[in-house]
XYZ file of C-alpha atoms in Angstrom:
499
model
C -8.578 -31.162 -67.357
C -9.043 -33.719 -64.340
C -8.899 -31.510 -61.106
C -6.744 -32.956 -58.358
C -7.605 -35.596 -55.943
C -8.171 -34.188 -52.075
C -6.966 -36.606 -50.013
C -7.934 -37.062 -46.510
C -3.945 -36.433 -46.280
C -4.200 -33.172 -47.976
C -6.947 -32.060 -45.787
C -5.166 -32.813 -43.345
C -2.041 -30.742 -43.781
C -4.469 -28.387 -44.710
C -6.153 -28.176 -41.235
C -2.552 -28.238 -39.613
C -1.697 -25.599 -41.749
C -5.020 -23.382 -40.897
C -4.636 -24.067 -37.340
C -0.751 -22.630 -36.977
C -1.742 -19.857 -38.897
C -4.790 -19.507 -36.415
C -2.384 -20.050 -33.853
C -0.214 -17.772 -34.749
C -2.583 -14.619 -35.314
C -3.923 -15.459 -31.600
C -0.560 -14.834 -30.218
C 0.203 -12.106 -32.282
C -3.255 -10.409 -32.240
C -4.205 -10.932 -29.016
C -2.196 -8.911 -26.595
C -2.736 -6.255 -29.072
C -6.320 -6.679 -27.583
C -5.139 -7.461 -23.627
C -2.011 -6.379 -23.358
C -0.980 -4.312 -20.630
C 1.291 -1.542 -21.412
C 4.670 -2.637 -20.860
C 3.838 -5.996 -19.549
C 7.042 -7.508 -20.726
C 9.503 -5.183 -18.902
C 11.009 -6.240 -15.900
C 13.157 -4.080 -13.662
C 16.649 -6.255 -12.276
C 16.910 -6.363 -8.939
C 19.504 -4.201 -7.246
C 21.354 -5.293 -4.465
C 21.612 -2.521 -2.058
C 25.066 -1.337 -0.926
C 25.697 0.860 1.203
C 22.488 -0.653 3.533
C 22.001 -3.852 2.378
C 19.179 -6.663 3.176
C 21.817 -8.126 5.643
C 22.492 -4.956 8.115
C 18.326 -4.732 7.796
C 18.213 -8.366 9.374
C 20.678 -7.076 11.800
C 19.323 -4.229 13.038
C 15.573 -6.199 13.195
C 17.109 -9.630 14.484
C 14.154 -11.093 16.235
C 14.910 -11.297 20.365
C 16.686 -7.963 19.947
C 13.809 -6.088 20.515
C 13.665 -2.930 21.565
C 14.601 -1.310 18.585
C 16.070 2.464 19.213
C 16.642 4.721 16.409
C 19.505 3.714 14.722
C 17.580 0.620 14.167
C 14.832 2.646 12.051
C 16.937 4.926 10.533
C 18.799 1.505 9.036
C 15.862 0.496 7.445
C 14.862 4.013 6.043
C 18.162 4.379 4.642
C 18.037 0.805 3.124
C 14.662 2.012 2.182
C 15.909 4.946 0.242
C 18.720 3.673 -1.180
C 16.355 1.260 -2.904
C 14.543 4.382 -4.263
C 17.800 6.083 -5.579
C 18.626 2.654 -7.613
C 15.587 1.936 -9.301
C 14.336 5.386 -10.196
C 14.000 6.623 -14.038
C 16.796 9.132 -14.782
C 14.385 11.947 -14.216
C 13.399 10.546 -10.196
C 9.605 11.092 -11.992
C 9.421 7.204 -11.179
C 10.817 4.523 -9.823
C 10.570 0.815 -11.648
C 11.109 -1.944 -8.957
C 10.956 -5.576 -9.532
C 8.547 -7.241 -9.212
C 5.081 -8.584 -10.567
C 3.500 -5.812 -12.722
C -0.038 -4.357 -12.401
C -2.893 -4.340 -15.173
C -2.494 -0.584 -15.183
C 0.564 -0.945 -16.800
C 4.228 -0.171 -16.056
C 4.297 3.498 -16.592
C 1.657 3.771 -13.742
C 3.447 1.556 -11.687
C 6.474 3.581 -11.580
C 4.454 6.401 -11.009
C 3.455 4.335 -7.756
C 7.118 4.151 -7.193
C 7.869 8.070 -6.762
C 4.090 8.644 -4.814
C 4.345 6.389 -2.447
C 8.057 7.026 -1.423
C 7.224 10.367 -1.050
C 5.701 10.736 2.369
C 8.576 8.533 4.133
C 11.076 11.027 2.336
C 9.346 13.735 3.919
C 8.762 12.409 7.147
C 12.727 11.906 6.730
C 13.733 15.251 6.193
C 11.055 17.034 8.517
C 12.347 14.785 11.440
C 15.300 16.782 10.969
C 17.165 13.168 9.481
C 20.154 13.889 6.849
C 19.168 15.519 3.614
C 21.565 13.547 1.162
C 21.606 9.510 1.507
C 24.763 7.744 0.244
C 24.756 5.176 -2.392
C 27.334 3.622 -4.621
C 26.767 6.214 -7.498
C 27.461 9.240 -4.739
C 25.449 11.339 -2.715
C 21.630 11.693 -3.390
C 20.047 15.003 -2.185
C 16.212 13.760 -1.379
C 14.521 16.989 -0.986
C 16.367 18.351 -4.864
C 15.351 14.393 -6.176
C 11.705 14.611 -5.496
C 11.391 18.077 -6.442
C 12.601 17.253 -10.052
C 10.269 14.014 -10.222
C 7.217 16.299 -9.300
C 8.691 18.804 -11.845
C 8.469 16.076 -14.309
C 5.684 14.336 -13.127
C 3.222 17.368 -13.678
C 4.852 18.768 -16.648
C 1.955 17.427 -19.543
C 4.091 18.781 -22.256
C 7.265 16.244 -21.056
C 8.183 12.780 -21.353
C 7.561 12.063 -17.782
C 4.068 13.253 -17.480
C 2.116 10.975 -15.162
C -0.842 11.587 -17.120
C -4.094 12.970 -15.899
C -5.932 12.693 -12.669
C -9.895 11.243 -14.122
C -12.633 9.370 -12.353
C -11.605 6.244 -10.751
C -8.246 6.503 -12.185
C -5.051 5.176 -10.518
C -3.421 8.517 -10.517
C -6.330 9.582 -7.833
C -4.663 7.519 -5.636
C -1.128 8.405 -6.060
C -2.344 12.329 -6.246
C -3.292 11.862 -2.693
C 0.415 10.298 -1.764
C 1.796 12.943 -3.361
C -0.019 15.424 -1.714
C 0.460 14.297 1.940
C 4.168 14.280 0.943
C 4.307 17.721 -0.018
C 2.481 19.222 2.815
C 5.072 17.547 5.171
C 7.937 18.541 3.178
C 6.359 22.076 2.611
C 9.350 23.294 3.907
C 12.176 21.517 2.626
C 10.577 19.978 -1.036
C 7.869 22.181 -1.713
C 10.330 24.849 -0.821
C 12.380 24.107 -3.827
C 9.782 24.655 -6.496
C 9.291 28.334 -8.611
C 5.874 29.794 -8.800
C 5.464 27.693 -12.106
C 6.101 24.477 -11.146
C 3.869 24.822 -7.845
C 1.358 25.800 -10.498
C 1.751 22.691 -12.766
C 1.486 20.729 -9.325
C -1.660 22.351 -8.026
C -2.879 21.704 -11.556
C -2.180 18.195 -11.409
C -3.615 17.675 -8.140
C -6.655 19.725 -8.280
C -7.621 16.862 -10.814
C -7.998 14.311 -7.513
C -10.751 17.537 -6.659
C -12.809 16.772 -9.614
C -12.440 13.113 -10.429
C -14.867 10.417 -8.999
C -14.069 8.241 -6.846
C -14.838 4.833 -5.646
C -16.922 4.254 -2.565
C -15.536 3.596 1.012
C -11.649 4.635 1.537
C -11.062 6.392 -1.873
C -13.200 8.848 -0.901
C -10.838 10.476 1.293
C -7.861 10.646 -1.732
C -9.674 13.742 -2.898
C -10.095 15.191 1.046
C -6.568 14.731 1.834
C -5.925 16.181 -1.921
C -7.914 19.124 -0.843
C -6.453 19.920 2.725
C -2.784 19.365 1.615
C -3.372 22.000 -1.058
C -5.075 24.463 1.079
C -2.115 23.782 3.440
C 0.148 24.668 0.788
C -1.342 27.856 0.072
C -3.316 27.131 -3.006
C -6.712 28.549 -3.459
C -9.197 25.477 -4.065
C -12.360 27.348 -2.623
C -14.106 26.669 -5.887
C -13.811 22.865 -4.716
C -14.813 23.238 -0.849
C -18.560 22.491 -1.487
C -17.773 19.475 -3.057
C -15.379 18.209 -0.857
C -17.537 18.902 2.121
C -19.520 16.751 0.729
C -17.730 13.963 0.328
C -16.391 14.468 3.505
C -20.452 13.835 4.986
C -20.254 10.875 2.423
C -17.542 9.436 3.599
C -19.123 9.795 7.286
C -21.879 7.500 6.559
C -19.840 5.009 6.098
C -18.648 4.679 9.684
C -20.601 1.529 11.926
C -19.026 2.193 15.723
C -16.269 1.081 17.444
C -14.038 2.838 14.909
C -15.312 0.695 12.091
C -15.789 1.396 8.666
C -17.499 -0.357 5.878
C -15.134 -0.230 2.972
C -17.113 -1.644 -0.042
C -17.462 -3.839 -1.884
C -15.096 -5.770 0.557
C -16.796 -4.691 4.158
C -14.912 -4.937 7.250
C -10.584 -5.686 6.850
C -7.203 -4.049 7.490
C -8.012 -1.135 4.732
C -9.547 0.347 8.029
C -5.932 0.885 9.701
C -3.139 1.394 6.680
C -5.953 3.015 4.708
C -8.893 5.283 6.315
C -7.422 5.615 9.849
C -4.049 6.738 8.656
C -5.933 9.329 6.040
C -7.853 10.407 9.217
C -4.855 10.853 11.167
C -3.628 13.024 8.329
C -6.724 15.234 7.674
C -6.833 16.123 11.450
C -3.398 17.888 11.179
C -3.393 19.388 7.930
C -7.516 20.756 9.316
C -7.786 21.167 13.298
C -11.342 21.079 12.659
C -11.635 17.430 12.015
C -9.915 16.487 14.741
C -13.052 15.888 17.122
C -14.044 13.063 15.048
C -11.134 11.571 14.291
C -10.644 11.227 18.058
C -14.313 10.004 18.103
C -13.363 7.100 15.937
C -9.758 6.285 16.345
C -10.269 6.020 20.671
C -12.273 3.392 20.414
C -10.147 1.387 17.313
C -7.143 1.323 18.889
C -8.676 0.016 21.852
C -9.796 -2.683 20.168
C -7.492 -3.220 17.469
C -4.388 -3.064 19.919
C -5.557 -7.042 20.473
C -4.600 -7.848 16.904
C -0.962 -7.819 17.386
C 1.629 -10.573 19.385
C 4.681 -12.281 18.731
C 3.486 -13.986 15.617
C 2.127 -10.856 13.776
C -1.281 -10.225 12.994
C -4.210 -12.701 11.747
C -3.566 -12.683 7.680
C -7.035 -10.988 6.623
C -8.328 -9.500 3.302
C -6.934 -8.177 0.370
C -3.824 -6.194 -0.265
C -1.967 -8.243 2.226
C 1.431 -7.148 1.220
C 1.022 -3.754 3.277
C 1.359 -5.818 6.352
C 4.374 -3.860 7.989
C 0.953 -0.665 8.275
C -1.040 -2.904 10.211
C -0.158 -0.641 13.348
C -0.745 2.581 12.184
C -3.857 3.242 14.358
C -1.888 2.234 17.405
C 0.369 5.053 16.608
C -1.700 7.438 15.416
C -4.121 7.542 18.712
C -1.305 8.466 20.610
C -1.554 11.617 19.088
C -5.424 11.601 18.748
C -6.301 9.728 21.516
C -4.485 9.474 24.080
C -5.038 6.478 26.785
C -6.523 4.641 24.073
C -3.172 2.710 23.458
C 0.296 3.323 25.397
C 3.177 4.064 24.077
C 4.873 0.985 25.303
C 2.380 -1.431 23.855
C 2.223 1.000 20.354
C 5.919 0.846 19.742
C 5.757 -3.243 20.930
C 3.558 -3.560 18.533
C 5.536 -1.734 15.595
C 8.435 -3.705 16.772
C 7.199 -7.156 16.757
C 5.784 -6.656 13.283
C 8.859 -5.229 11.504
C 11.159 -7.743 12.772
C 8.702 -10.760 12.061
C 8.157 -10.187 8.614
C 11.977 -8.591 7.557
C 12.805 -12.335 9.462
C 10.322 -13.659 6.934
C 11.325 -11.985 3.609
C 9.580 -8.689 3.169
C 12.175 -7.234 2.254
C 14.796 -7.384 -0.916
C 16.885 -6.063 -2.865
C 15.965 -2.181 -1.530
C 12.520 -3.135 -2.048
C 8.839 -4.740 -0.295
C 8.118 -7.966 -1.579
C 4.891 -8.454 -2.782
C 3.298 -11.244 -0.727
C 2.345 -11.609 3.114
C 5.771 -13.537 4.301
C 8.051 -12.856 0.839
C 6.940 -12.810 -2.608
C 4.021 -14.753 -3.237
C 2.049 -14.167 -6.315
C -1.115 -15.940 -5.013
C -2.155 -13.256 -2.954
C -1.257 -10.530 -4.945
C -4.503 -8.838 -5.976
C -4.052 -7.779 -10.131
C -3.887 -4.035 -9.665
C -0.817 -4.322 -7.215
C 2.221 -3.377 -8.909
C 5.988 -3.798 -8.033
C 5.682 -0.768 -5.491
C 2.296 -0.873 -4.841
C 3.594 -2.433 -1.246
C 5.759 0.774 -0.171
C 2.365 1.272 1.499
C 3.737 -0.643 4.303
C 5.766 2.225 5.253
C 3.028 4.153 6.547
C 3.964 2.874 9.732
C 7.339 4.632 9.646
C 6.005 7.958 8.148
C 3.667 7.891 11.057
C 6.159 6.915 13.701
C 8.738 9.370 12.599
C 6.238 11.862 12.531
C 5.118 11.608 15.950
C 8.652 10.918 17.254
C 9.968 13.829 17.841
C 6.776 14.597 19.851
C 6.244 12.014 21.824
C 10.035 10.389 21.861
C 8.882 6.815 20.158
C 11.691 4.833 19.333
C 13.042 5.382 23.248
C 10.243 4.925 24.572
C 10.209 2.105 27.367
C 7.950 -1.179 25.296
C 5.114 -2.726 27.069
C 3.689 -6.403 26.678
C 0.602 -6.325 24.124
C -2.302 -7.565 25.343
C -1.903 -11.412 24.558
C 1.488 -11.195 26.398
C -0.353 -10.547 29.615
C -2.912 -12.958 29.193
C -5.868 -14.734 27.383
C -8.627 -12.719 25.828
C -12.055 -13.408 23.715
C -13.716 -10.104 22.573
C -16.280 -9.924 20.137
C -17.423 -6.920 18.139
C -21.084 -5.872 17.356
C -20.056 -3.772 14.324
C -17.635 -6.572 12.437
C -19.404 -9.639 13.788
C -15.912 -11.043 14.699
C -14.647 -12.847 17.819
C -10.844 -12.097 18.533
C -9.294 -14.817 21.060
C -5.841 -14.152 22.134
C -4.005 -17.155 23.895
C -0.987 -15.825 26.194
C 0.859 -19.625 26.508
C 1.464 -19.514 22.584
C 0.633 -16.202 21.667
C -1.826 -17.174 19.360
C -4.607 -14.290 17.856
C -7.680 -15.621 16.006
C -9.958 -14.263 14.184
C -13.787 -16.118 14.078
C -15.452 -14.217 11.242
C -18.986 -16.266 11.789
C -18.211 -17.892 8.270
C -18.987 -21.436 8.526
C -16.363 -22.736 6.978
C -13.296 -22.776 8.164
C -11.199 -25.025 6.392
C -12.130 -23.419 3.388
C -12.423 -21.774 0.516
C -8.601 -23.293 -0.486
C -5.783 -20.332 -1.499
C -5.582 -20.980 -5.371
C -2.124 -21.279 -6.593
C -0.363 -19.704 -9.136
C 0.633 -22.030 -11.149
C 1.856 -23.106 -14.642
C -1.812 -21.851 -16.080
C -1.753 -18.600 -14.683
C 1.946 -18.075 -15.980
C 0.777 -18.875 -19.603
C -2.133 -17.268 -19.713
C 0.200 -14.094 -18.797
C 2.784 -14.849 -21.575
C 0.346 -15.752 -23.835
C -1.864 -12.152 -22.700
C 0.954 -10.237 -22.028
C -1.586 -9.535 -18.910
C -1.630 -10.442 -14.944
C -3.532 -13.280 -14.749
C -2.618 -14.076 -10.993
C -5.732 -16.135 -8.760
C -8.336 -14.191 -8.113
C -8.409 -15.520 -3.966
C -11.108 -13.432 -2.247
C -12.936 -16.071 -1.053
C -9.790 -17.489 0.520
C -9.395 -14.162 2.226
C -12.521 -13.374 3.019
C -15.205 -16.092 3.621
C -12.893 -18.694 5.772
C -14.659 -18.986 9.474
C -11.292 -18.087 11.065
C -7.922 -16.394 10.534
C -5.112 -17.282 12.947
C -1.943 -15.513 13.495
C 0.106 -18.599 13.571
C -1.414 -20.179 10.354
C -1.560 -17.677 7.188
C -2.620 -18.735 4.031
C 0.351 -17.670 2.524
C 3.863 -19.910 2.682
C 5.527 -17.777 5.784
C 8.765 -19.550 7.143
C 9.150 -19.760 10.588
């Protein structure tokens, strides 16, 4: 019998052949491998209704500064009624839109509940309305985060945010969630039985035995710990521990209010991170409050030069919490007073608010994910859709201190580059800050040596294949951009702004 004749046609067809079916087991095999949980769903964006994006704009129109306190409680409502549209039906998360994280969308909502929580509770405890309108009705906050921490911490139920474990994303939200509680101790805490306070001690007192990352994760478990001892919970077993990582956490410190943050060093993780935290653990523990004035006098004094008409210098990672930049001005009013006025503090929150809601921050009832608006450049992979609700720790901590210290009347004073040109350098960072008063320009001279570059990578038609084809985030990685550049002006970011 003559066997058949392989032509180079037939091989041919052949290789075509074993190359789509190659093909086609890569895309069908390989997010099975990479995939991120999720990775495909996409929460629609909700126009807000009853506050929407153009009374925001309003209320922040640039030139209309000072902004009194029916400004801010516009954008908190706005804020909230974002919250009430894109939460899951039991408020256990929230699912904005948005770019998704490579912890996957289930954590990412759980991000959407955590960090909503402490401007919620701020809310209330400012004595603000309990119930928020929206176009489905009325919206009592203090009953809707009570059932999402219900759910949350209830393992046997769909909405279980899953353990707290070492290094774990849920460290971080556990200590959001905490902070929230302990200022709404009396108006969401209150509405809890004795068993679901116990499910949510149990849930947090995993923060107490998890591991955490070096540098500003080491105060998530702290803050986990106070909060709970604030809320009446016995976590003695724990205090040993935490002490220690308390000393840990210490060592860190340079001077002048600096911390080291590793891997990344010296950036704005110092204010919206560790000095808000700080500001935090001195309230819920008295004791701590001698260092905490210790560091934040002499960081405010500083960093109160970072701030003028065009915003601050776009530095470092995570640059899409920009609205928190001024927390440490705030906070040292409170912890260290004469540091910073009150005037120049409240300038300062003003002038950054209106700037970027002028420049797209906001939409839809949600932060955008970018410096100006969206920008997926500078998005760092484990930033989800409302990973940048941190930028309202600004608000928490200004409606906080408020009714204290009577913020949002409070007469503004210039900043510092408003009254005239400055160049201090710091021992601890190894940067030179310049402030020009004529154009109200802030630089930063990091002692890089080049300062045209590293370039911003863009993300482009690769990146958005690699994603489909991954069913991953495969956004630029742009440290180097961030990081290594010789200076950082506040009237050239990296990122697209308009003007």
């Amino acid at each position: 019998m003559r066997r058949p004749r392989v032509t180079l046609r037939r091989l041919l067809l052949a290789g075509l052949a074993l190359g789509l079916a190659a093909a086609v087991a890569i895309v069908v095999l390989l997010p099975r491998r990479t995939g991120v949980e999720g990775f495909a769903e996409r929460a629609a964006p909700r126009a807000a209704a009853v506050v929407d994006d153009a009374a925001v704009r309003a209320a922040f129109a640039p030139g209309a500064a000072p902004y009194g306190p029916q400004a801010w409680d516009t954008l908190v409502r706005y804020l909230l009624e974002g919250w009430a549209a894109y939460r899951t039906s039991d408020d256990a998360r929230a699912h904005y839109p948005g770019e998704p994280s490579d912890a996957g969308r289930r954590m990412d909502g759980v991000e959407g509940y955590a960090r909503m929580l402490p401007m919620a509770a701020t809310w209330l405890a400012a004595g603000r309305p309990g119930s928020i309108e929206t176009p489905s009705g009325q919206v009592d906050l203090a009953a809707a985060f009570a059932r999402g921490l219900v759910a949350g911490t209830d393992p046997s139920g769909p909405g279980y945010w899953g353990p707290v474990r070492d290094y774990s994303p849920q460290l971080v939200e556990a200590a959001d969630v905490a902070l929230g509680l302990w200022i709404g101790r009396d108006t969401i805490w209150a509405k809890l039985d004795a068993g679901q306070r116990a499910r949510a001690v149990e849930w947090l007192s995993g923060a107490l035995k998890a591991e955490p990352y070096e540098g500003n994760w080491l105060l998530f478990p702290i803050l986990v710990h106070r909060a709970l001892r604030g809320l009446g919970a016995d976590v003695s077993r724990w205090d040993a521990r935490i002490e220690s990582r308390w000393e840990f956490f210490r060592s860190f410190h340079r001077g002048e209010g600096w911390f080291e943050d590793p891997p990344n060093g010296f950036d704005y993780y110092n204010a919206w991170s560790i000095h808000h935290a700080l500001f935090w653990l001195q309230r819920m523990d008295p004791s701590l409050a001698g260092f905490v004035r210790e560091v934040q006098a002499p960081f405010a004094a500083q960093f109160r030069h970072f701030f003028g008409p065009q915003g601050h210098p776009m530095h470092g990672r995570s640059v899409c919490y920009r609205m928190a930049a001024p927390v440490p001005l705030l906070t040292s009013l409170s912890t260290a007073p004469g540091a910073v006025s009150r005037g120049e503090a409240m300038r300062a929150l003003d002038l950054t608010w209106s700037l970027f809601v002028a420049r797209g921050a906001l939409a839809d009832g949600a932060v955008t994910q970018g410096f100006c608006g969206a920008d997926p450049a500078t998005l760092a992979r484990y930033s989800g859709p409302a990973s940048c609700l941190w930028s309202l720790r600004s608000l928490v901590v200004a409606y906080a201190l408020d009714r204290e210290l009577g913020l949002f009347e409070a007469p503004r004073e210039p900043l510092p580059v408003e009254r005239g040109d400055f160049s201090i350098a710091s021992n601890v960072t190894g940067w030179t800050l310049t402030g020009t008063r004529e154009t109200g320009r802030i630089e930063i001279a990091t002692g890089e040596t080049s300062s045209d570059g590293p370039p911003v990578r863009p993300y482009g038609l690769r990146e958005r294949l690699l994603e489909r084809l991954l069913q991953a985030p495969r956004r630029p990685d742009n440290h180097a951009a961030l990081y290594e550049r010789a200076r950082y002006a506040s009237d050239a970011p990296l990122a697209a702004c308009p003007r």
